[in-house]
Amino acid sequence: MKIFHTENNREVVYVQLQDIMYVSYETDLLIPASIYKKGLETIISPLNRFQFVRLEDREDVEFFKDLDFIIDYDQYKNLSDEELKKEEKELIEKANIIAEKWNNMTENERRKNPSLSNTYNNIRYMLNFILEIYLIRHGQSSMPFPYFVNS
């Protein structure tokens, strides 16, 4: 998850360590070195993967603004359970369409369309965090949100 915040008249973004690792190792995106370095300062484990890292460089903030598959907490926190389920259903439908298309391709077509597989993986990643928001809301999970977040 990512959370944008204004501090001292500057926009910053708080991003979970898990997201930095996902972008670094599970996508083919070129990430700014400052983000990569920040994510590698800590050994990421199941105990700290949800920790948020503050990024203030303009390039870093813009980079995460463009990543739709990293859930922006502010866009989901006030959705009702029904609205969350609707979002989840729409993403599952998109994933199923992609899976069907992928499964009907030849090996050669798959090699020519790696972005299809990446999009599928990104949707699955988003689904995990929609579930996490639901669990947080219902007291079944907790999150080490930055100081300014009222979950």
PDB file of N, CA and C in Angstrom, residues 54-121:
ATOM      1  N   ARG A  54       9.191   6.141   4.238  1.00  0.00           N
ATOM      2  CA  ARG A  54       8.891   7.498   3.758  1.00  0.00           C
ATOM      3  C   ARG A  54       9.818   7.842   2.600  1.00  0.00           C
ATOM      4  N   LEU A  55       9.224   8.251   1.481  1.00  0.00           N
ATOM      5  CA  LEU A  55       9.995   8.668   0.308  1.00  0.00           C
ATOM      6  C   LEU A  55       9.616  10.113   0.000  1.00  0.00           C
ATOM      7  N   GLU A  56      10.625  10.957  -0.117  1.00  0.00           N
ATOM      8  CA  GLU A  56      10.337  12.376  -0.312  1.00  0.00           C
ATOM      9  C   GLU A  56      10.872  12.940  -1.626  1.00  0.00           C
ATOM     10  N   ASP A  57      11.784  12.241  -2.291  1.00  0.00           N
ATOM     11  CA  ASP A  57      12.289  12.748  -3.566  1.00  0.00           C
ATOM     12  C   ASP A  57      11.141  12.844  -4.565  1.00  0.00           C
ATOM     13  N   ARG A  58      11.081  13.926  -5.266  1.00  0.00           N
ATOM     14  CA  ARG A  58       9.996  14.161  -6.236  1.00  0.00           C
ATOM     15  C   ARG A  58       9.880  13.000  -7.222  1.00  0.00           C
ATOM     16  N   GLU A  59      11.017  12.514  -7.686  1.00  0.00           N
ATOM     17  CA  GLU A  59      11.025  11.397  -8.639  1.00  0.00           C
ATOM     18  C   GLU A  59      10.396  10.139  -8.023  1.00  0.00           C
ATOM     19  N   ASP A  60      10.659   9.897  -6.752  1.00  0.00           N
ATOM     20  CA  ASP A  60      10.100   8.731  -6.057  1.00  0.00           C
ATOM     21  C   ASP A  60       8.586   8.859  -5.912  1.00  0.00           C
ATOM     22  N   VAL A  61       8.143  10.043  -5.520  1.00  0.00           N
ATOM     23  CA  VAL A  61       6.709  10.286  -5.352  1.00  0.00           C
ATOM     24  C   VAL A  61       5.991  10.101  -6.683  1.00  0.00           C
ATOM     25  N   GLU A  62       6.536  10.666  -7.733  1.00  0.00           N
ATOM     26  CA  GLU A  62       5.924  10.541  -9.061  1.00  0.00           C
ATOM     27  C   GLU A  62       5.921   9.087  -9.533  1.00  0.00           C
ATOM     28  N   PHE A  63       6.978   8.373  -9.240  1.00  0.00           N
ATOM     29  CA  PHE A  63       7.063   6.964  -9.624  1.00  0.00           C
ATOM     30  C   PHE A  63       5.890   6.188  -9.027  1.00  0.00           C
ATOM     31  N   PHE A  64       5.634   6.389  -7.742  1.00  0.00           N
ATOM     32  CA  PHE A  64       4.551   5.645  -7.102  1.00  0.00           C
ATOM     33  C   PHE A  64       3.175   6.174  -7.467  1.00  0.00           C
ATOM     34  N   LYS A  65       3.067   7.423  -7.875  1.00  0.00           N
ATOM     35  CA  LYS A  65       1.781   7.925  -8.364  1.00  0.00           C
ATOM     36  C   LYS A  65       1.352   7.157  -9.610  1.00  0.00           C
ATOM     37  N   ASP A  66       2.319   6.774 -10.421  1.00  0.00           N
ATOM     38  CA  ASP A  66       2.022   6.109 -11.689  1.00  0.00           C
ATOM     39  C   ASP A  66       1.751   4.613 -11.558  1.00  0.00           C
ATOM     40  N   LEU A  67       1.973   4.040 -10.388  1.00  0.00           N
ATOM     41  CA  LEU A  67       1.794   2.598 -10.214  1.00  0.00           C
ATOM     42  C   LEU A  67       0.394   2.294  -9.681  1.00  0.00           C
ATOM     43  N   ASP A  68      -0.510   1.985 -10.590  1.00  0.00           N
ATOM     44  CA  ASP A  68      -1.890   1.699 -10.199  1.00  0.00           C
ATOM     45  C   ASP A  68      -2.018   0.407  -9.404  1.00  0.00           C
ATOM     46  N   PHE A  69      -1.113  -0.527  -9.592  1.00  0.00           N
ATOM     47  CA  PHE A  69      -1.245  -1.818  -8.921  1.00  0.00           C
ATOM     48  C   PHE A  69      -0.755  -1.797  -7.476  1.00  0.00           C
ATOM     49  N   ILE A  70      -0.141  -0.705  -7.059  1.00  0.00           N
ATOM     50  CA  ILE A  70       0.156  -0.522  -5.635  1.00  0.00           C
ATOM     51  C   ILE A  70      -1.016   0.280  -5.082  1.00  0.00           C
ATOM     52  N   ILE A  71      -1.786  -0.354  -4.221  1.00  0.00           N
ATOM     53  CA  ILE A  71      -3.026   0.234  -3.710  1.00  0.00           C
ATOM     54  C   ILE A  71      -2.746   1.516  -2.935  1.00  0.00           C
ATOM     55  N   ASP A  72      -3.495   2.564  -3.280  1.00  0.00           N
ATOM     56  CA  ASP A  72      -3.452   3.825  -2.547  1.00  0.00           C
ATOM     57  C   ASP A  72      -4.491   3.718  -1.431  1.00  0.00           C
ATOM     58  N   TYR A  73      -4.025   3.618  -0.219  1.00  0.00           N
ATOM     59  CA  TYR A  73      -4.912   3.396   0.921  1.00  0.00           C
ATOM     60  C   TYR A  73      -6.034   4.425   0.985  1.00  0.00           C
ATOM     61  N   ASP A  74      -5.735   5.668   0.691  1.00  0.00           N
ATOM     62  CA  ASP A  74      -6.744   6.719   0.774  1.00  0.00           C
ATOM     63  C   ASP A  74      -7.904   6.504  -0.199  1.00  0.00           C
ATOM     64  N   GLN A  75      -7.668   5.800  -1.286  1.00  0.00           N
ATOM     65  CA  GLN A  75      -8.731   5.539  -2.250  1.00  0.00           C
ATOM     66  C   GLN A  75      -9.644   4.386  -1.826  1.00  0.00           C
ATOM     67  N   TYR A  76      -9.204   3.600  -0.862  1.00  0.00           N
ATOM     68  CA  TYR A  76      -9.967   2.419  -0.453  1.00  0.00           C
ATOM     69  C   TYR A  76     -10.470   2.466   0.988  1.00  0.00           C
ATOM     70  N   LYS A  77      -9.875   3.273   1.828  1.00  0.00           N
ATOM     71  CA  LYS A  77     -10.164   3.213   3.263  1.00  0.00           C
ATOM     72  C   LYS A  77     -11.609   3.535   3.619  1.00  0.00           C
ATOM     73  N   ASN A  78     -12.262   4.364   2.833  1.00  0.00           N
ATOM     74  CA  ASN A  78     -13.634   4.752   3.153  1.00  0.00           C
ATOM     75  C   ASN A  78     -14.691   3.988   2.367  1.00  0.00           C
ATOM     76  N   LEU A  79     -14.273   3.019   1.579  1.00  0.00           N
ATOM     77  CA  LEU A  79     -15.245   2.223   0.829  1.00  0.00           C
ATOM     78  C   LEU A  79     -15.983   1.291   1.790  1.00  0.00           C
ATOM     79  N   SER A  80     -17.241   1.094   1.506  1.00  0.00           N
ATOM     80  CA  SER A  80     -18.018   0.149   2.310  1.00  0.00           C
ATOM     81  C   SER A  80     -17.564  -1.274   1.960  1.00  0.00           C
ATOM     82  N   ASP A  81     -17.988  -2.232   2.771  1.00  0.00           N
ATOM     83  CA  ASP A  81     -17.668  -3.630   2.467  1.00  0.00           C
ATOM     84  C   ASP A  81     -18.205  -4.020   1.094  1.00  0.00           C
ATOM     85  N   GLU A  82     -19.384  -3.548   0.771  1.00  0.00           N
ATOM     86  CA  GLU A  82     -19.989  -3.858  -0.539  1.00  0.00           C
ATOM     87  C   GLU A  82     -19.150  -3.266  -1.675  1.00  0.00           C
ATOM     88  N   GLU A  83     -18.678  -2.039  -1.468  1.00  0.00           N
ATOM     89  CA  GLU A  83     -17.851  -1.401  -2.497  1.00  0.00           C
ATOM     90  C   GLU A  83     -16.510  -2.118  -2.648  1.00  0.00           C
ATOM     91  N   LEU A  84     -15.938  -2.564  -1.531  1.00  0.00           N
ATOM     92  CA  LEU A  84     -14.693  -3.344  -1.604  1.00  0.00           C
ATOM     93  C   LEU A  84     -14.928  -4.648  -2.362  1.00  0.00           C
ATOM     94  N   LYS A  85     -16.046  -5.297  -2.071  1.00  0.00           N
ATOM     95  CA  LYS A  85     -16.369  -6.551  -2.763  1.00  0.00           C
ATOM     96  C   LYS A  85     -16.572  -6.307  -4.256  1.00  0.00           C
ATOM     97  N   LYS A  86     -17.169  -5.171  -4.611  1.00  0.00           N
ATOM     98  CA  LYS A  86     -17.364  -4.824  -6.018  1.00  0.00           C
ATOM     99  C   LYS A  86     -16.013  -4.633  -6.706  1.00  0.00           C
ATOM    100  N   GLU A  87     -15.106  -3.909  -6.051  1.00  0.00           N
ATOM    101  CA  GLU A  87     -13.746  -3.722  -6.596  1.00  0.00           C
ATOM    102  C   GLU A  87     -13.072  -5.078  -6.790  1.00  0.00           C
ATOM    103  N   GLU A  88     -13.190  -5.914  -5.769  1.00  0.00           N
ATOM    104  CA  GLU A  88     -12.597  -7.251  -5.834  1.00  0.00           C
ATOM    105  C   GLU A  88     -13.175  -8.039  -7.003  1.00  0.00           C
ATOM    106  N   LYS A  89     -14.476  -8.015  -7.156  1.00  0.00           N
ATOM    107  CA  LYS A  89     -15.138  -8.758  -8.235  1.00  0.00           C
ATOM    108  C   LYS A  89     -14.670  -8.278  -9.608  1.00  0.00           C
ATOM    109  N   GLU A  90     -14.565  -6.962  -9.771  1.00  0.00           N
ATOM    110  CA  GLU A  90     -14.111  -6.403 -11.055  1.00  0.00           C
ATOM    111  C   GLU A  90     -12.675  -6.844 -11.364  1.00  0.00           C
ATOM    112  N   LEU A  91     -11.820  -6.839 -10.346  1.00  0.00           N
ATOM    113  CA  LEU A  91     -10.436  -7.269 -10.559  1.00  0.00           C
ATOM    114  C   LEU A  91     -10.365  -8.765 -10.884  1.00  0.00           C
ATOM    115  N   ILE A  92     -11.185  -9.559 -10.219  1.00  0.00           N
ATOM    116  CA  ILE A  92     -11.199 -10.999 -10.502  1.00  0.00           C
ATOM    117  C   ILE A  92     -11.656 -11.251 -11.926  1.00  0.00           C
ATOM    118  N   GLU A  93     -12.657 -10.508 -12.371  1.00  0.00           N
ATOM    119  CA  GLU A  93     -13.129 -10.645 -13.754  1.00  0.00           C
ATOM    120  C   GLU A  93     -12.025 -10.297 -14.751  1.00  0.00           C
ATOM    121  N   LYS A  94     -11.298  -9.211 -14.496  1.00  0.00           N
ATOM    122  CA  LYS A  94     -10.179  -8.832 -15.366  1.00  0.00           C
ATOM    123  C   LYS A  94      -9.113  -9.927 -15.381  1.00  0.00           C
ATOM    124  N   ALA A  95      -8.796 -10.452 -14.202  1.00  0.00           N
ATOM    125  CA  ALA A  95      -7.785 -11.513 -14.112  1.00  0.00           C
ATOM    126  C   ALA A  95      -8.232 -12.754 -14.871  1.00  0.00           C
ATOM    127  N   ASN A  96      -9.498 -13.102 -14.770  1.00  0.00           N
ATOM    128  CA  ASN A  96     -10.008 -14.274 -15.477  1.00  0.00           C
ATOM    129  C   ASN A  96      -9.960 -14.101 -16.987  1.00  0.00           C
ATOM    130  N   ILE A  97     -10.255 -12.906 -17.459  1.00  0.00           N
ATOM    131  CA  ILE A  97     -10.175 -12.626 -18.904  1.00  0.00           C
ATOM    132  C   ILE A  97      -8.738 -12.773 -19.380  1.00  0.00           C
ATOM    133  N   ILE A  98      -7.815 -12.218 -18.609  1.00  0.00           N
ATOM    134  CA  ILE A  98      -6.390 -12.316 -18.967  1.00  0.00           C
ATOM    135  C   ILE A  98      -5.943 -13.780 -18.946  1.00  0.00           C
ATOM    136  N   ALA A  99      -6.341 -14.515 -17.920  1.00  0.00           N
ATOM    137  CA  ALA A  99      -5.945 -15.926 -17.817  1.00  0.00           C
ATOM    138  C   ALA A  99      -6.473 -16.729 -18.999  1.00  0.00           C
ATOM    139  N   GLU A 100      -7.714 -16.479 -19.373  1.00  0.00           N
ATOM    140  CA  GLU A 100      -8.285 -17.198 -20.518  1.00  0.00           C
ATOM    141  C   GLU A 100      -7.524 -16.866 -21.802  1.00  0.00           C
ATOM    142  N   LYS A 101      -7.243 -15.589 -21.987  1.00  0.00           N
ATOM    143  CA  LYS A 101      -6.493 -15.168 -23.176  1.00  0.00           C
ATOM    144  C   LYS A 101      -5.106 -15.830 -23.186  1.00  0.00           C
ATOM    145  N   TRP A 102      -4.427 -15.790 -22.036  1.00  0.00           N
ATOM    146  CA  TRP A 102      -3.083 -16.367 -21.908  1.00  0.00           C
ATOM    147  C   TRP A 102      -3.103 -17.875 -22.193  1.00  0.00           C
ATOM    148  N   ASN A 103      -4.078 -18.546 -21.624  1.00  0.00           N
ATOM    149  CA  ASN A 103      -4.168 -19.991 -21.778  1.00  0.00           C
ATOM    150  C   ASN A 103      -4.481 -20.420 -23.210  1.00  0.00           C
ATOM    151  N   ASN A 104      -5.056 -19.539 -23.990  1.00  0.00           N
ATOM    152  CA  ASN A 104      -5.357 -19.840 -25.393  1.00  0.00           C
ATOM    153  C   ASN A 104      -4.231 -19.452 -26.344  1.00  0.00           C
ATOM    154  N   MET A 105      -3.155 -18.899 -25.809  1.00  0.00           N
ATOM    155  CA  MET A 105      -2.016 -18.486 -26.642  1.00  0.00           C
ATOM    156  C   MET A 105      -1.036 -19.641 -26.822  1.00  0.00           C
ATOM    157  N   THR A 106      -0.320 -19.575 -27.927  1.00  0.00           N
ATOM    158  CA  THR A 106       0.779 -20.511 -28.141  1.00  0.00           C
ATOM    159  C   THR A 106       1.984 -20.006 -27.337  1.00  0.00           C
ATOM    160  N   GLU A 107       2.979 -20.845 -27.189  1.00  0.00           N
ATOM    161  CA  GLU A 107       4.208 -20.435 -26.487  1.00  0.00           C
ATOM    162  C   GLU A 107       4.818 -19.207 -27.148  1.00  0.00           C
ATOM    163  N   ASN A 108       4.820 -19.194 -28.457  1.00  0.00           N
ATOM    164  CA  ASN A 108       5.392 -18.074 -29.204  1.00  0.00           C
ATOM    165  C   ASN A 108       4.612 -16.788 -28.924  1.00  0.00           C
ATOM    166  N   GLU A 109       3.283 -16.877 -28.903  1.00  0.00           N
ATOM    167  CA  GLU A 109       2.470 -15.696 -28.606  1.00  0.00           C
ATOM    168  C   GLU A 109       2.715 -15.201 -27.180  1.00  0.00           C
ATOM    169  N   ARG A 110       2.903 -16.138 -26.254  1.00  0.00           N
ATOM    170  CA  ARG A 110       3.176 -15.752 -24.859  1.00  0.00           C
ATOM    171  C   ARG A 110       4.497 -15.004 -24.740  1.00  0.00           C
ATOM    172  N   ARG A 111       5.510 -15.476 -25.471  1.00  0.00           N
ATOM    173  CA  ARG A 111       6.811 -14.791 -25.432  1.00  0.00           C
ATOM    174  C   ARG A 111       6.703 -13.371 -25.963  1.00  0.00           C
ATOM    175  N   LYS A 112       5.799 -13.155 -26.911  1.00  0.00           N
ATOM    176  CA  LYS A 112       5.623 -11.831 -27.502  1.00  0.00           C
ATOM    177  C   LYS A 112       4.730 -10.916 -26.643  1.00  0.00           C
ATOM    178  N   ASN A 113       4.085 -11.481 -25.637  1.00  0.00           N
ATOM    179  CA  ASN A 113       3.144 -10.719 -24.819  1.00  0.00           C
ATOM    180  C   ASN A 113       3.417 -10.849 -23.318  1.00  0.00           C
ATOM    181  N   PRO A 114       4.637 -10.556 -22.882  1.00  0.00           N
ATOM    182  CA  PRO A 114       4.923 -10.706 -21.445  1.00  0.00           C
ATOM    183  C   PRO A 114       4.121  -9.736 -20.575  1.00  0.00           C
ATOM    184  N   SER A 115       3.692  -8.640 -21.147  1.00  0.00           N
ATOM    185  CA  SER A 115       2.943  -7.661 -20.348  1.00  0.00           C
ATOM    186  C   SER A 115       1.609  -8.229 -19.876  1.00  0.00           C
ATOM    187  N   LEU A 116       1.071  -9.178 -20.608  1.00  0.00           N
ATOM    188  CA  LEU A 116      -0.184  -9.800 -20.204  1.00  0.00           C
ATOM    189  C   LEU A 116      -0.013 -10.560 -18.893  1.00  0.00           C
ATOM    190  N   SER A 117       1.054 -11.299 -18.792  1.00  0.00           N
ATOM    191  CA  SER A 117       1.357 -12.030 -17.568  1.00  0.00           C
ATOM    192  C   SER A 117       1.640 -11.056 -16.424  1.00  0.00           C
ATOM    193  N   ASN A 118       2.362  -9.994 -16.707  1.00  0.00           N
ATOM    194  CA  ASN A 118       2.654  -8.983 -15.682  1.00  0.00           C
ATOM    195  C   ASN A 118       1.375  -8.336 -15.168  1.00  0.00           C
ATOM    196  N   THR A 119       0.460  -8.023 -16.076  1.00  0.00           N
ATOM    197  CA  THR A 119      -0.804  -7.409 -15.677  1.00  0.00           C
ATOM    198  C   THR A 119      -1.597  -8.355 -14.782  1.00  0.00           C
ATOM    199  N   TYR A 120      -1.601  -9.623 -15.140  1.00  0.00           N
ATOM    200  CA  TYR A 120      -2.287 -10.628 -14.322  1.00  0.00           C
ATOM    201  C   TYR A 120      -1.687 -10.665 -12.911  1.00  0.00           C
ATOM    202  N   ASN A 121      -0.380 -10.724 -12.826  1.00  0.00           N
ATOM    203  CA  ASN A 121       0.290 -10.759 -11.518  1.00  0.00           C
ATOM    204  C   ASN A 121       0.004  -9.496 -10.701  1.00  0.00           C
TER     205      ASN A 121
END
